[in-house]
Coordinates of C-alpha atoms and ligand atoms in Angstrom, one line a residue:
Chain A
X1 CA -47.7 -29.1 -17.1
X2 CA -45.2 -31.4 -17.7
X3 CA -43.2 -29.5 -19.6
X4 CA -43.1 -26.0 -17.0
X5 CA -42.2 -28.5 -14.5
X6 CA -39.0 -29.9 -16.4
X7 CA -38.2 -26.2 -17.5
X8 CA -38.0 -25.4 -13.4
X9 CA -36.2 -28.4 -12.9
X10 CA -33.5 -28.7 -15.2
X11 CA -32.9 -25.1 -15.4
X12 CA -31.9 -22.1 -13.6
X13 CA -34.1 -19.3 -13.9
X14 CA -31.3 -17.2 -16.3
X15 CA -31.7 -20.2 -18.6
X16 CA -28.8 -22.5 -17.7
X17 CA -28.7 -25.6 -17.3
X18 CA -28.4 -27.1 -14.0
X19 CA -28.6 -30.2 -12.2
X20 CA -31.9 -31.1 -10.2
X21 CA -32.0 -32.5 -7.0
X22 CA -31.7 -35.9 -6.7
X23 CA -35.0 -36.1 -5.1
X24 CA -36.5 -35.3 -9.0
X25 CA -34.3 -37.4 -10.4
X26 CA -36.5 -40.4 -11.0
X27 CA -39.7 -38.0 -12.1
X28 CA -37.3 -37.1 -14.6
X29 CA -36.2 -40.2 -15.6
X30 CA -40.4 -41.2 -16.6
X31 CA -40.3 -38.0 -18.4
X32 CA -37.6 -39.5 -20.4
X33 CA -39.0 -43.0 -20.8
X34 CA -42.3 -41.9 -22.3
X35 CA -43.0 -38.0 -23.2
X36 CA -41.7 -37.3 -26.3
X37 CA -43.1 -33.9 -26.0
X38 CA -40.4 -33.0 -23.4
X39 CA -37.4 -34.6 -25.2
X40 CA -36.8 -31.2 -27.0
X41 CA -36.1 -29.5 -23.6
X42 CA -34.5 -32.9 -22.5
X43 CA -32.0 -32.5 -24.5
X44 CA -30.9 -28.9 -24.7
X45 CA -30.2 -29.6 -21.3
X46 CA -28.0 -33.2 -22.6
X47 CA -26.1 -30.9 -24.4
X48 CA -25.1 -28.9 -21.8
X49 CA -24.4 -30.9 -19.1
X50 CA -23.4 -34.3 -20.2
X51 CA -19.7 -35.0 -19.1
X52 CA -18.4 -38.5 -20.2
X53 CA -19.5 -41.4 -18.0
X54 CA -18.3 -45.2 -18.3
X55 CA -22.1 -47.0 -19.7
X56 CA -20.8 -50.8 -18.0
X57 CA -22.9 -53.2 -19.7
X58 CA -24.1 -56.8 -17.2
X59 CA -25.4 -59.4 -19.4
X60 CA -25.9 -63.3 -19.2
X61 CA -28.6 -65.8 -18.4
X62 CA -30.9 -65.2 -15.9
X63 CA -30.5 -65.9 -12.4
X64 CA -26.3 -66.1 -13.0
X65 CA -26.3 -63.2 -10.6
X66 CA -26.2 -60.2 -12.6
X67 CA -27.7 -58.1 -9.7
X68 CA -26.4 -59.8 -7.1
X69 CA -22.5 -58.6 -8.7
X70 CA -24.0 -55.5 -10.0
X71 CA -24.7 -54.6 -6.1
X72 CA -21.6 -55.2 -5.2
X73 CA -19.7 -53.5 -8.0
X74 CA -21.9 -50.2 -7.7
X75 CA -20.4 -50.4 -3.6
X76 CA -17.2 -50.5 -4.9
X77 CA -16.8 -48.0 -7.2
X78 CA -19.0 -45.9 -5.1
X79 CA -16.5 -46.4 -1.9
X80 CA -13.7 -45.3 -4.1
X81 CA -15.2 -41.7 -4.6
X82 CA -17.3 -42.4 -8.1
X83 CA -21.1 -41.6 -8.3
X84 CA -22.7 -44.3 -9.6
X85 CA -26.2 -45.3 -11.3
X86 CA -27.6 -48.4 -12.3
X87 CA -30.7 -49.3 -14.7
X88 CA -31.7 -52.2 -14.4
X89 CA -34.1 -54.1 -17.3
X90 CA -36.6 -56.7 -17.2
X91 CA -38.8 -57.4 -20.0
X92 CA -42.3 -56.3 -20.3
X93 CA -45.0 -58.4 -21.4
X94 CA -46.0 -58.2 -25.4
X95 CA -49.6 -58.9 -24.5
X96 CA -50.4 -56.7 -20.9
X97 CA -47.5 -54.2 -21.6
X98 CA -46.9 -54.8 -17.4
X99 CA -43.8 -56.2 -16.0
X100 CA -42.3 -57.4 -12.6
X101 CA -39.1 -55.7 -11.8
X102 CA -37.5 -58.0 -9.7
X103 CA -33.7 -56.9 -9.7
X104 CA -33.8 -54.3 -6.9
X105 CA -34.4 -56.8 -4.4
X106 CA -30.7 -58.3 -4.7
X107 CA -29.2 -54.9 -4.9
X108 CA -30.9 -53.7 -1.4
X109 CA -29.1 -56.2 0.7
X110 CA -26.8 -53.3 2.1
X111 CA -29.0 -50.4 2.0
X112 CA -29.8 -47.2 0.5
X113 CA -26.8 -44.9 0.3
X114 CA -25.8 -42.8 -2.9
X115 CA -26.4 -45.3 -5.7
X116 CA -29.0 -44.5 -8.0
X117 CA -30.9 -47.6 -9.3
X118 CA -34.3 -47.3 -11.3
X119 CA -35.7 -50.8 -13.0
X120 CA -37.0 -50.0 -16.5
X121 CA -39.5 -52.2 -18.4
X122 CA -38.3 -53.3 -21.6
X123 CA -41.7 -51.3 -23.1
X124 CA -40.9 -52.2 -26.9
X125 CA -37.2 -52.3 -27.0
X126 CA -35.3 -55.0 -28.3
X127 CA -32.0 -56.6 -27.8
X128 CA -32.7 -56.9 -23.9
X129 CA -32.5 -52.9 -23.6
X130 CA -35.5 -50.7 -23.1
X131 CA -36.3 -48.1 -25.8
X132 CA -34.9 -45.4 -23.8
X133 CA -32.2 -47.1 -21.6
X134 CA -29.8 -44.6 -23.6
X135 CA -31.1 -41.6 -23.2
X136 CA -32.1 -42.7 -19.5
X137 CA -28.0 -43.0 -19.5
X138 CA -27.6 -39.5 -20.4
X139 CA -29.7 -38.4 -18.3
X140 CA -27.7 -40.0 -15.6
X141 CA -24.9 -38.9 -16.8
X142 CA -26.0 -35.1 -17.0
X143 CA -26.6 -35.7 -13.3
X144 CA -23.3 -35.8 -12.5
X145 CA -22.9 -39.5 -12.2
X146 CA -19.5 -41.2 -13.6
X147 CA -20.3 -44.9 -13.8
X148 CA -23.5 -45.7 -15.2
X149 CA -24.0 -49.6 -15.0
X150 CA -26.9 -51.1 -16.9
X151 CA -28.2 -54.6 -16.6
X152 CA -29.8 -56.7 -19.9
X153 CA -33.5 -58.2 -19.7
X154 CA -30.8 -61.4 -19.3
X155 CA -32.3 -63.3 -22.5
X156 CA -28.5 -64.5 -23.5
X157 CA -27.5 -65.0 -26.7
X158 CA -30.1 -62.2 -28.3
X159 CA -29.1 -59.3 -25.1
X160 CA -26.8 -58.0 -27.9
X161 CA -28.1 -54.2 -27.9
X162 CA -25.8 -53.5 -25.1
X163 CA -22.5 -54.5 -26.5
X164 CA -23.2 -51.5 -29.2
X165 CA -23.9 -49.0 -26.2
X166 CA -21.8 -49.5 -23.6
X167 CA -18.2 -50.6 -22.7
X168 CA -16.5 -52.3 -21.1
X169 CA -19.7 -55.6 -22.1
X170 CA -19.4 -58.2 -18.6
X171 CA -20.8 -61.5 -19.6
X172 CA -22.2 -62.9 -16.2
X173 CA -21.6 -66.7 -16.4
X174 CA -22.0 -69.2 -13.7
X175 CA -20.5 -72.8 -13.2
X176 CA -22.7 -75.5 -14.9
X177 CA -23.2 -73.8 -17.5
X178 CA -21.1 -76.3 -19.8
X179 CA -23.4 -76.9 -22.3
X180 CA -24.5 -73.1 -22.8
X181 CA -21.2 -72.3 -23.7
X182 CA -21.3 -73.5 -27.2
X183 CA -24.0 -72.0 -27.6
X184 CA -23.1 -68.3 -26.3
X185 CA -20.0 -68.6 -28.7
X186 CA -22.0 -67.1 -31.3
X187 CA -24.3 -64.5 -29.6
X188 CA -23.6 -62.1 -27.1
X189 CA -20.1 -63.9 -26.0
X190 CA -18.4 -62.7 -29.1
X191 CA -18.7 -58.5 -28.0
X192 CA -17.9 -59.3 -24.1
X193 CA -14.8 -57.9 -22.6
X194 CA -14.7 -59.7 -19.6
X195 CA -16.5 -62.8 -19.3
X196 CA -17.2 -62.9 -15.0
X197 CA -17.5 -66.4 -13.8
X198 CA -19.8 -65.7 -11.1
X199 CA -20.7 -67.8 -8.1
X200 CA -17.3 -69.2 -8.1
X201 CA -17.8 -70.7 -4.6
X202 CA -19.5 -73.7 -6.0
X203 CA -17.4 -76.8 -6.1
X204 CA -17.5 -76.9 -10.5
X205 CA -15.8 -73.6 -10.6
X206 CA -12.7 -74.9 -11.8
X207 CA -14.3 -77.6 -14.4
X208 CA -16.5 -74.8 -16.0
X209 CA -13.3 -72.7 -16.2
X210 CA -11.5 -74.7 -18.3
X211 CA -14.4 -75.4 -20.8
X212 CA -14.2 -71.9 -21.3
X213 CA -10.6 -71.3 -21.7
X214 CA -11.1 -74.4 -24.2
X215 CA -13.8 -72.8 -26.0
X216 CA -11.8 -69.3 -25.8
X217 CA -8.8 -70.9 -27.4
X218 CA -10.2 -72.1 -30.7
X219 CA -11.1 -68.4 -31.2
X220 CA -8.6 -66.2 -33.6
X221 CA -10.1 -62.8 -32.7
X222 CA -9.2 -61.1 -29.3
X223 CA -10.1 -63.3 -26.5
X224 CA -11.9 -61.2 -23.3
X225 CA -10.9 -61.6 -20.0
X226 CA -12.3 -64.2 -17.8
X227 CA -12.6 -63.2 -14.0
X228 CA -13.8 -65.3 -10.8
X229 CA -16.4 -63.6 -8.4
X230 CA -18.6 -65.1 -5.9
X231 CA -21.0 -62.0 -5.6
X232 CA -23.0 -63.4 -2.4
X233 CA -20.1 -62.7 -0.2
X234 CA -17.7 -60.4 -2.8
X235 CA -14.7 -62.2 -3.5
X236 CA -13.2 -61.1 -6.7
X237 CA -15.9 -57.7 -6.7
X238 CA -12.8 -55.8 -5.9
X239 CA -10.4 -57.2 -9.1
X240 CA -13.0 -57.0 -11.4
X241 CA -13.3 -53.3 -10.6
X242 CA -9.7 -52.8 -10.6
X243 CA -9.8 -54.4 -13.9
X244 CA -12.2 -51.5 -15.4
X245 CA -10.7 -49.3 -13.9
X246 CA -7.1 -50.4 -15.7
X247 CA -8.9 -50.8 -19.0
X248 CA -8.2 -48.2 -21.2
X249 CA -11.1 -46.3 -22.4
X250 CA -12.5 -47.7 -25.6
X251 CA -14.6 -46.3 -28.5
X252 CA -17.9 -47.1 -27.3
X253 CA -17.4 -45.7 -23.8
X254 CA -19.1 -42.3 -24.1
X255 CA -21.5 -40.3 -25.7
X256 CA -23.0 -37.0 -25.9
X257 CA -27.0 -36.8 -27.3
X258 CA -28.8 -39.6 -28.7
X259 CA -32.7 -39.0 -28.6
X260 CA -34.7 -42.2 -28.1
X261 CA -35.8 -42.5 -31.7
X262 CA -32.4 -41.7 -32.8
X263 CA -30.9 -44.3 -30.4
X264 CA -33.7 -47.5 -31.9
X265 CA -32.7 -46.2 -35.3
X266 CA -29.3 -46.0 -34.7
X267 CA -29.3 -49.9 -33.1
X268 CA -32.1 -51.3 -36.0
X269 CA -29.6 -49.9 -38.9
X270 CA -26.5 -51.4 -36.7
X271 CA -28.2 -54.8 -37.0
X272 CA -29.6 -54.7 -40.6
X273 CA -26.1 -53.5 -41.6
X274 CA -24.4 -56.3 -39.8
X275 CA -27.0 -58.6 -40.6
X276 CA -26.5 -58.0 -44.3
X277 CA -22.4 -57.6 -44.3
X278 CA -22.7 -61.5 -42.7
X279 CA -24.8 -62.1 -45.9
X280 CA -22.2 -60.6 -48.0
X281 CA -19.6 -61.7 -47.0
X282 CA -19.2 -64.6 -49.3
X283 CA -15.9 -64.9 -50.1
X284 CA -13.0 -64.3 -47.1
X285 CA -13.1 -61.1 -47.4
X286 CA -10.1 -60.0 -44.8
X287 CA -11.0 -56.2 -44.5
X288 CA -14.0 -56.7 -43.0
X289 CA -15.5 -58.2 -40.0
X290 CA -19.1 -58.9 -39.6
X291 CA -19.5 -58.7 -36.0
X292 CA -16.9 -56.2 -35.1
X293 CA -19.2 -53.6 -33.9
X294 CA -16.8 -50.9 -33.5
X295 CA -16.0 -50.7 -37.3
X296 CA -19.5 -51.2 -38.2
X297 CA -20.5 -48.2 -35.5
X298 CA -17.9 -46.3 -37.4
X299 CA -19.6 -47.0 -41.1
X300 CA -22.9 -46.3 -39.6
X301 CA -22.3 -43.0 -38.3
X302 CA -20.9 -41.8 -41.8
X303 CA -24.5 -43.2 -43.1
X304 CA -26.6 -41.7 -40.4
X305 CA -27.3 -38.1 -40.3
X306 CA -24.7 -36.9 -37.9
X307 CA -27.0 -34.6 -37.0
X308 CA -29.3 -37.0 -34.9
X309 CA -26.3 -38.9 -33.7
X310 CA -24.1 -36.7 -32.6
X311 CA -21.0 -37.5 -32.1
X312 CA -21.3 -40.9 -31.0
X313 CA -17.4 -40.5 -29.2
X314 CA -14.7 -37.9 -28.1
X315 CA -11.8 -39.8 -27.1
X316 CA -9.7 -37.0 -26.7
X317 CA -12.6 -36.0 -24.0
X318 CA -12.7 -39.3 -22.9
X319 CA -8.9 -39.8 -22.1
X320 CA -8.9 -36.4 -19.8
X321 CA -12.6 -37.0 -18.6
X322 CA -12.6 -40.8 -17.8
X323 CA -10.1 -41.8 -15.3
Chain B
X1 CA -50.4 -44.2 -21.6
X2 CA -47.6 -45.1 -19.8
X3 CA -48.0 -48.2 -17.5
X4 CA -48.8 -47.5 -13.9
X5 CA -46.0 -47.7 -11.5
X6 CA -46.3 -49.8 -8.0
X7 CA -43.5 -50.5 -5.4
X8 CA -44.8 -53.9 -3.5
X9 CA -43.1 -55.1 -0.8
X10 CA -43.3 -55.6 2.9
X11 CA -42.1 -53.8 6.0
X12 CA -39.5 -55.7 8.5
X13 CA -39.2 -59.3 9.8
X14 CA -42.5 -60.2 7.9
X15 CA -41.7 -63.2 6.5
X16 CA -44.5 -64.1 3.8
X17 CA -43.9 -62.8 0.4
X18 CA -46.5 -65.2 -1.0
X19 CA -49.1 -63.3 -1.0
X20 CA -47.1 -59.8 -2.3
X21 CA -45.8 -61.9 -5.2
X22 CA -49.1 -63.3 -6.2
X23 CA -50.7 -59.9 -6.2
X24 CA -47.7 -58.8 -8.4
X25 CA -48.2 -60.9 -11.0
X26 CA -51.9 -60.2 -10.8
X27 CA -50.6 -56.0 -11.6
X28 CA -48.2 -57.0 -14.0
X29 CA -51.1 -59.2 -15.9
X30 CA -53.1 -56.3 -15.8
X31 CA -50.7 -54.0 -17.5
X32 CA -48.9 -52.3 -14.3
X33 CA -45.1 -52.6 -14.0
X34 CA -44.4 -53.4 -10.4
X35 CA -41.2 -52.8 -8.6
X36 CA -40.8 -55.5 -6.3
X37 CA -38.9 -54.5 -3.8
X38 CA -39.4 -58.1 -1.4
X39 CA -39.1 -58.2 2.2
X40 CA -37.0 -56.1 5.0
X41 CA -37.9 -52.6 4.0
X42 CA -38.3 -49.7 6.4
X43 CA -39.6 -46.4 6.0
X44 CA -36.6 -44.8 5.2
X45 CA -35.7 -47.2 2.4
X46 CA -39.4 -47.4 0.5
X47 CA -39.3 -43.1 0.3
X48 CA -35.6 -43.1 -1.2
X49 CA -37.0 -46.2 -3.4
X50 CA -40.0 -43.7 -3.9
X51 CA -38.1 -41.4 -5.5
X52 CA -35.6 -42.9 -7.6
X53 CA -38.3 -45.4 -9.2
X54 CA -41.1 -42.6 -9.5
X55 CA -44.5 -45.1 -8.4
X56 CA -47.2 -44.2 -8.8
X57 CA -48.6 -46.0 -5.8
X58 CA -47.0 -48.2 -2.6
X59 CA -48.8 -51.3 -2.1
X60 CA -47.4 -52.6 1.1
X61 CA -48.2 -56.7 2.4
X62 CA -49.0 -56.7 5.6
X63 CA -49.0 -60.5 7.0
X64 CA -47.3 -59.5 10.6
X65 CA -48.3 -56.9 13.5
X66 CA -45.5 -54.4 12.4
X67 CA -47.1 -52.4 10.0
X68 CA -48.9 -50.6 12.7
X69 CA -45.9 -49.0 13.5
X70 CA -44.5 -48.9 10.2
X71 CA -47.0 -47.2 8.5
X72 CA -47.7 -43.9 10.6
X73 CA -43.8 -43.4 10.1
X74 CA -43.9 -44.1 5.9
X75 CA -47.2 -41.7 5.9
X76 CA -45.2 -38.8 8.0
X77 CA -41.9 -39.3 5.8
X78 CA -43.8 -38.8 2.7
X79 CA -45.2 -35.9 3.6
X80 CA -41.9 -34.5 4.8
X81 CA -40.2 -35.2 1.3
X82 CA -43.3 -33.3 -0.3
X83 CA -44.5 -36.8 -1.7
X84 CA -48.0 -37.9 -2.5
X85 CA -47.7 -40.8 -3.4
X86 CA -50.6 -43.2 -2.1
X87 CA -50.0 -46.1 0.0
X88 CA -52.4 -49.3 -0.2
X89 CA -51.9 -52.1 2.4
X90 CA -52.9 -55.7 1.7
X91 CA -53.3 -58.9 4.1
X92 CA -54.3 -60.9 6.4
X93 CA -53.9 -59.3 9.7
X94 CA -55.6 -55.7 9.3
X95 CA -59.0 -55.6 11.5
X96 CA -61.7 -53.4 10.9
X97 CA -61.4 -51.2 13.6
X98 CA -57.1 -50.9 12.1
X99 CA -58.6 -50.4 8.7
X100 CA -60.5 -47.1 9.9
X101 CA -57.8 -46.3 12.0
X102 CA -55.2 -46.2 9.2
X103 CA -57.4 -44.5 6.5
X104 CA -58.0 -42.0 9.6
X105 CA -54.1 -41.7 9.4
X106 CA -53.8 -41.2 5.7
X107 CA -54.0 -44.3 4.0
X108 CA -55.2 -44.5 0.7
X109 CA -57.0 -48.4 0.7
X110 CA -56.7 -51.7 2.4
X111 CA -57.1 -55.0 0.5
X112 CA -58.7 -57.8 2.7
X113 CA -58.0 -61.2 2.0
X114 CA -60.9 -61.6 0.5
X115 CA -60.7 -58.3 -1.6
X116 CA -61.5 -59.7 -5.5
X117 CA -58.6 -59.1 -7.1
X118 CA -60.7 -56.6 -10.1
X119 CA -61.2 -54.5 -7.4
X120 CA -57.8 -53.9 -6.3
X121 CA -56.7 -53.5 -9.7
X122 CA -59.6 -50.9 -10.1
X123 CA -58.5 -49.0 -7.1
X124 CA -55.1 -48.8 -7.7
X125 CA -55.6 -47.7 -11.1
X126 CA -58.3 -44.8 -9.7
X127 CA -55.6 -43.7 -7.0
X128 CA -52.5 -43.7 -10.2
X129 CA -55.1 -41.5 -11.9
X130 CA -55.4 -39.2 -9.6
X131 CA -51.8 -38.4 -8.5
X132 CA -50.5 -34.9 -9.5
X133 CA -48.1 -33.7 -12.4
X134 CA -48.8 -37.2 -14.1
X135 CA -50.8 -36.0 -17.1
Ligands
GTP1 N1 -23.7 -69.4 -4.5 C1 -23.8 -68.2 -5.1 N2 -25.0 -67.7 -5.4 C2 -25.1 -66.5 -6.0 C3 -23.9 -65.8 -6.3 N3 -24.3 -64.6 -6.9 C4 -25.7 -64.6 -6.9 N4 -26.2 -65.8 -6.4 C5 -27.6 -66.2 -6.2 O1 -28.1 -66.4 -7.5 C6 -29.5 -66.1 -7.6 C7 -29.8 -65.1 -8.7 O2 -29.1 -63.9 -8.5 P1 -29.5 -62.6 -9.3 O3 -28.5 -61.6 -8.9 O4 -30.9 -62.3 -9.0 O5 -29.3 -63.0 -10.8 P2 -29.7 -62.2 -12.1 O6 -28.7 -62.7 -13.2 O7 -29.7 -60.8 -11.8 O8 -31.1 -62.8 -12.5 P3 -32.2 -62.2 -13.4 O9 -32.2 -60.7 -13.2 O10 -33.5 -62.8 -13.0 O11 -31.8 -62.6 -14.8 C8 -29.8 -65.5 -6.2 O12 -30.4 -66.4 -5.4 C9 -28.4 -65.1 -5.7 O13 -28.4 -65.1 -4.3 C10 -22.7 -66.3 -5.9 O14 -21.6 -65.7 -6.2 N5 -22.7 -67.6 -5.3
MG2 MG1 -31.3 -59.4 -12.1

């Protein structure tokens, strides 16, 4: 039974919870993605193991190397003594329910070594997450890991799930894509902290950068960073870690237990509410900012029973845990 | 249900991924989520992908003479990890007299090129079915 088997595996005989080898890791994992019967045991274990961990969002169109930089990243925070995990989505199909999970394949180049990467299948979830890329997170992060990187389906402007559970958001661009930028103004661009200009060895580099610094200035709210990498061989990997790793820890950048169900209800209700302030928000009402998530996460919790959230952040935690 | 699980992907220098990506899509149409994990893999790296993706099955292309070797090694390092997940091979270049040989050795199924589709996706689905703790 599936259930006597997580019991053995997530705790020691006394009762405690421990971590599994990381051979089980990925049995538990499925466990997580799809039997709600085990969540219960799931997450008395959460509770007592989760540590804070740094969720690293990697959105942007396909193909603009999300994988490619993710690889490379997840070498270089590993090489500098932090255990790292990566989940990876791709969408599934909404008539077969079957997927191909295609973003291994960039991240191999390099080999095996201590990273921990499963590909998930969106199976449901919306936003360009899966239903349970959050608890999957915890998970990871009850395993001991620090840096838990997760990679959108890549859909653009409508990947905004992540920017409500992780932090720091990377926005993945690459040169030519001029015309998209108009375009990402008002999705997913607007909640990234760092946009990466990826692939920056191709001649156009510069011209894209400065239709982006163009489109950054006519903004009035904070403008995110906007880094050069060229994944393929590294250049700029290195500065864009040292970047998170100067950021100071922000409000979305831990969490302690959010079930599944708790974690779709939690994003649905972060959406209706912002969908609806944007409708309200008829005259200029200065208090209030439609798509500044971290107020709105803020309002939410209060609305949400705080028992199925849980404390959503600790920062105090955060400052002492996160370095 | 959950979707079935399958790692495809091919061992060493073989170079012809056509074939592994059609039969992909082919899974994924019939439900299956398939981690493809492409070209240059070795024994070594398809367990520790084993593990941290938890297949359900490894469907391995064969289109190149390696697999011979290959595929003795994959079957003994799976049984040293205590793993049972089963391996399928697919392609071009498996004789008959290889094709008893390797079930002999612990192979689970070989695909033909001429193997209808259906059936594969039958097989695979019987041998997902019948993998332990998956309930
Ligand atoms: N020239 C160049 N090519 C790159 C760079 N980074 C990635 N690529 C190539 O871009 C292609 C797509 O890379 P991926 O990493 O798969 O992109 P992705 O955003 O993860 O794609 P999806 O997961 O399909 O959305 C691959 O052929 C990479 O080799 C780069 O810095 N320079
Ligand atoms: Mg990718």
């Amino acid at each position: 039974m599936t259930t006597d088997w997580l019991q053995e595996a997530l705790f020691e005989p006394g009762g405690k919870a421990a971590v599994p080898p990381r051979r089980l890791w990925g049995r538990i994992l499925s466990i997580a993605e799809a039997d709600a019967a085990a969540l219960p045991r799931l997450l008395e274990w959460a509770q007592e193991r989760v540590r804070c961990a740094l969720l690293i969002g990697v959105t942007g169109a396909p193909g603009a190397g999300k994988s490619t930089l993710i690889g490379k990243l997840a070498r270089q925070m590993d090489s500098s003594g932090h255990r790292v995990g990566v989940l990876a989505i791709d969408p599934s199909s909404d008539r077969t329910g079957g997927a191909v999970l295609g973003d291994r394949l960039r991240m191999e180049a390099g080999g095996g070594d201590d990273i921990f990467f499963r590909s998930m299948a969106t199976r449901g979830g919306r936003g360009g997450l899966a239903r349970a890329t959050v608890i999957c997170a915890q998970v990871l992060a009850g395993f001991g890991l620090d840096r838990i990187i997760i990679e959108t389906t890549g859909t653009g402007q409508t990947d905004t799930a992540i920017a409500a559970v992780s932090d720091p958001v990377l926005l993945v661009t690459e040169p030519g894509q001029g015309d998209e930028i108009q375009a990402m103004k008002a999705g997913v661009m607007e909640r990234a902290d760092v946009i990466v200009v990826n692939k920056a060895d191709l001649p156009s580099t510069d011209h894209f950068c400065a239709a982006l610094d163009l489109a950054m200035s006519a903004r009035a709210s904070e403008v995110p960073q906007i880094l050069r990498t060229t994944s393929t061989s590294g250049e700029g990997i290195a500065e864009l870690a040292g970047w998170i790793a100067r950021r100071p820890v922000g409000p979305r950048s831990g969490f302690t237990s959010l079930s599944p169900e708790a974690a779709t209800d939690y994003l649905t209700e972060l959406f209706r509410v912002r969908l609806r302030d944007g409708f309200d928000r008829t005259s200029d009402d200065a208090g209030s900012d439609p798509f500044d998530i971290v107020a709105l996460t803020t309002r939410i919790d209060a609305v949400i029973d705080s028992r199925v959230i849980g404390r959503l952040t600790d920062l105090d935690l955060l400052e002492k845990e996160v370095t | 249900m959950q979707p079935i699980r399958i790692l495809v992907g091919m061992f060493g220098v073989d170079q012809h991924e056509v074939g592994a990506l059609a039969v992909s899509s082919a899974l994924s149409d019939a439900g299956m989520e398939v981690v493809y994990v492409g070209r240059f893999q070795t024994p070594e790296r398809i367990v520790s992908t084993v593990q941290d993706e938890d297949v359900d099955v490894i469907g391995i292309s064969c289109h190149s003479w390696e697999y011979i070797e290959y595929t003795p090694e994959l079957l003994r390092l799976l049984a040293e990890n205590d793993l049972t997940t089963p391996v399928v091979l697919g392609g071009s270049v498996i004789t008959a007299a290889d094709t008893s040989d390797m079930i002999g050795q612990g192979v689970a199924g070989v695909f033909g090129p001429s193997t209808p589709m259906e059936l594969i996706i039958d097989d695979i689905t019987a041998l997902a079915a019948g993998r332990n703790l998956r309930e």
